PDB file of C-alpha atoms in Angstrom:
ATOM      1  CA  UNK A 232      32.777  -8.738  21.880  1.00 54.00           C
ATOM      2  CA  UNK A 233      32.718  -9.856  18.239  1.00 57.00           C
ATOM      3  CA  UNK A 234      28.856 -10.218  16.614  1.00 57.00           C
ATOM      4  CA  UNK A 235      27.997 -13.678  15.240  1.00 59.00           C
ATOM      5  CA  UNK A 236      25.376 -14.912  13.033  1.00 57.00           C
ATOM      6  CA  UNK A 237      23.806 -16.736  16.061  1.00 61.00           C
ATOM      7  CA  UNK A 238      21.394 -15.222  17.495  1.00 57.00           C
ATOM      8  CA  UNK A 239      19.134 -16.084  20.320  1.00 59.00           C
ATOM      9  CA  UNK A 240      15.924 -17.625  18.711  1.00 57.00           C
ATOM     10  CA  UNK A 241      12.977 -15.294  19.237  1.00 57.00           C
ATOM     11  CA  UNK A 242      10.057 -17.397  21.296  1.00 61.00           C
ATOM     12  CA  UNK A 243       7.290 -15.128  19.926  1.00 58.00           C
ATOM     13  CA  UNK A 244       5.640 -16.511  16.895  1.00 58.00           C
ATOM     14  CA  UNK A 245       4.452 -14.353  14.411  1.00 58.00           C
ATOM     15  CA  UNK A 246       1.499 -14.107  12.834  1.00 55.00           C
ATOM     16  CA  UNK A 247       1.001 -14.515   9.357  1.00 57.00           C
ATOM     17  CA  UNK A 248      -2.210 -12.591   7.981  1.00 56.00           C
ATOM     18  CA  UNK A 249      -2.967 -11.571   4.406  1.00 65.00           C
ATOM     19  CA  UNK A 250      -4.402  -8.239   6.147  1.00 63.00           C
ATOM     20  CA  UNK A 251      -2.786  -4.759   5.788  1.00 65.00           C
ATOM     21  CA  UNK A 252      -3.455  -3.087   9.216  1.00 64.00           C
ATOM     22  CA  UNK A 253      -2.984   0.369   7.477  1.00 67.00           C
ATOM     23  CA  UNK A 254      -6.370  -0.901   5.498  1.00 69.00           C
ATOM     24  CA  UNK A 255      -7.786  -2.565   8.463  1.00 68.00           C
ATOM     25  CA  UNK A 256      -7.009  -1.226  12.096  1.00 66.00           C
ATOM     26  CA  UNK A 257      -8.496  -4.339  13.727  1.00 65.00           C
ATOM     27  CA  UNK A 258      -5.787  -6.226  12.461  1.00 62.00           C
ATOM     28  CA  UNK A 259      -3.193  -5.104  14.382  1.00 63.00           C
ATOM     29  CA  UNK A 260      -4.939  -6.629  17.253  1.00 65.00           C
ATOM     30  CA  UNK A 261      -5.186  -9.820  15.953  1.00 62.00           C
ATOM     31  CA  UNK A 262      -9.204 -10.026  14.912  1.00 62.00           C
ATOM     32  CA  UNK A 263     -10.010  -9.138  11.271  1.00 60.00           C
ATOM     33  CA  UNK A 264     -13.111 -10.389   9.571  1.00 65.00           C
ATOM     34  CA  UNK A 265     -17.095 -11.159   9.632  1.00 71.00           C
ATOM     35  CA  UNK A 266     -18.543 -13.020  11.998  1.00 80.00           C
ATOM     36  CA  UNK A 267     -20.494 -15.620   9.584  1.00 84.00           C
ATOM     37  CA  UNK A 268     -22.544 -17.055  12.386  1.00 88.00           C
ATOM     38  CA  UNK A 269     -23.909 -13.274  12.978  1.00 88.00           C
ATOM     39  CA  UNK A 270     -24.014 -12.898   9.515  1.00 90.00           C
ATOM     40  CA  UNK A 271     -26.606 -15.969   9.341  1.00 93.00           C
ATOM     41  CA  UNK A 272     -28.456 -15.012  12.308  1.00 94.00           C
ATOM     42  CA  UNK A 273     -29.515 -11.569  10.802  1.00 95.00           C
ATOM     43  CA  UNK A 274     -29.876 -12.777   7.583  1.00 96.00           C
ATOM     44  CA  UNK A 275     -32.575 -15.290   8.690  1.00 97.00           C
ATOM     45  CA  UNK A 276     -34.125 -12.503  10.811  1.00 98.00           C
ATOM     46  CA  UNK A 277     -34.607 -10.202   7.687  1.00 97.00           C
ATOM     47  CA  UNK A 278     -36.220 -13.692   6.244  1.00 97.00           C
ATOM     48  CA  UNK A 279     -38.781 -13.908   9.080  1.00 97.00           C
ATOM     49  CA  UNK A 280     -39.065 -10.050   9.091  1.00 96.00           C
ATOM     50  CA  UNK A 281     -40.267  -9.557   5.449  1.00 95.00           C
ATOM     51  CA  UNK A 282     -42.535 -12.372   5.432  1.00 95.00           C
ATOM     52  CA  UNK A 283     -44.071 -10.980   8.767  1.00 94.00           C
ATOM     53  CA  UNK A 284     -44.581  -7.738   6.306  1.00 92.00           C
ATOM     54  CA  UNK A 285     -47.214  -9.627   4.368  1.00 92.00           C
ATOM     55  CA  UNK A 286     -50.128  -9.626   7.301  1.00 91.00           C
ATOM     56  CA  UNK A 287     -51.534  -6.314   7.008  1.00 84.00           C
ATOM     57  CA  UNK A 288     -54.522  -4.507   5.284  1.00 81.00           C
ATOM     58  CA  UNK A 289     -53.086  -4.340   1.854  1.00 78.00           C
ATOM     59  CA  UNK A 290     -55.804  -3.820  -0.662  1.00 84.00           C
ATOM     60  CA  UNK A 291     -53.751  -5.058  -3.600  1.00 83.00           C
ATOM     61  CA  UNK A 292     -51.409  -8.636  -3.472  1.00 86.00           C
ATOM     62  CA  UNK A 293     -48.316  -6.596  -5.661  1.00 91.00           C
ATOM     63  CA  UNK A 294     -46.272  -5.434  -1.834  1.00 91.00           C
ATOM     64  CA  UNK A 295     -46.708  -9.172  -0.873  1.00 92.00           C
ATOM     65  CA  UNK A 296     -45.526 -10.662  -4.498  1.00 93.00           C
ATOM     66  CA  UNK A 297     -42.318  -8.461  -4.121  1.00 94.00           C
ATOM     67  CA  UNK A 298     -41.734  -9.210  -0.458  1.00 94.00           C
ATOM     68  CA  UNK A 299     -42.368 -13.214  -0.590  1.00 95.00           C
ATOM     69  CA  UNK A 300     -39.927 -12.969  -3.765  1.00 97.00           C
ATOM     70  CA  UNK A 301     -36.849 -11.321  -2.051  1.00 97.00           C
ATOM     71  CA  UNK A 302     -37.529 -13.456   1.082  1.00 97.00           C
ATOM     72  CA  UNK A 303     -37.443 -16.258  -0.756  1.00 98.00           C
ATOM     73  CA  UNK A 304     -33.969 -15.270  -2.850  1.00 97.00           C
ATOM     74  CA  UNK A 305     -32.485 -13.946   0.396  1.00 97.00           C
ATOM     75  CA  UNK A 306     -33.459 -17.567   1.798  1.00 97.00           C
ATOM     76  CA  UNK A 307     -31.702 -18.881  -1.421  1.00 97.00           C
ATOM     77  CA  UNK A 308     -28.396 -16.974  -1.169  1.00 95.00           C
ATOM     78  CA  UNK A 309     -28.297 -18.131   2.728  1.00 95.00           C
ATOM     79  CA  UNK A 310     -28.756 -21.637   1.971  1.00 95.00           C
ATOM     80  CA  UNK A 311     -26.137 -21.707  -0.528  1.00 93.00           C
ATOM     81  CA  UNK A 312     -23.932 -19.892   1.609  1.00 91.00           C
ATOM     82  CA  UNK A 313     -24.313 -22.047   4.080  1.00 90.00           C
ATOM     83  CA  UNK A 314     -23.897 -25.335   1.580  1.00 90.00           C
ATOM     84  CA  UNK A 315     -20.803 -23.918   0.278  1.00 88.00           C
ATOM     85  CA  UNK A 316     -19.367 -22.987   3.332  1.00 82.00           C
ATOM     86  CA  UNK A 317     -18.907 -27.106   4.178  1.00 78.00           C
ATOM     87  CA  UNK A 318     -17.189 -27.935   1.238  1.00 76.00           C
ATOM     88  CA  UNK A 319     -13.815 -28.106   2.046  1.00 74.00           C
ATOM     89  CA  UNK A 320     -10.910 -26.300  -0.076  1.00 67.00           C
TER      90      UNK A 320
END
């Protein structure tokens, strides 16, 4: 039988990913990334967490200066994130 340029469409679709799955095994699976929602969720706790760090017996107000002030940029960078994650490309 003589071979001809028409062959049987394939019904599988494939997937297009910018992904190497030598670089990242859970790619060749089909899920590679970060779970932003997760991401959010722990950031906030980390929020809540260091500003719970400020009730104590501290004698001095320096440990609750430096812990309001990277609660407060982590709260920053997770706001923006968030912001910038709704405007579309």
């Amino acid at each position: 039988m003589a071979a001809t340029d028409l062959d049987k469409a394939s019904t599988e679709r494939a997937v297009a990913t910018s992904v190497d799955p030598a670089e990242v095994p859970s790619a060749a699976w089909g899920w590679s990334g970060e779970s932003r929602r997760a991401a959010q969720i722990a950031g906030w706790f980390v929020v809540v967490a260091l500003l719970g760090m400020t009730i104590g017996n501290h004698q001095g107000h320096v440990e609750d200066i430096f812990l309001v002030s990277l609660a407060a940029v982590m709260a920053l960078m997770l706001v923006i994130d968030s912001l910038t994650h709704r405007i579309p490309k």
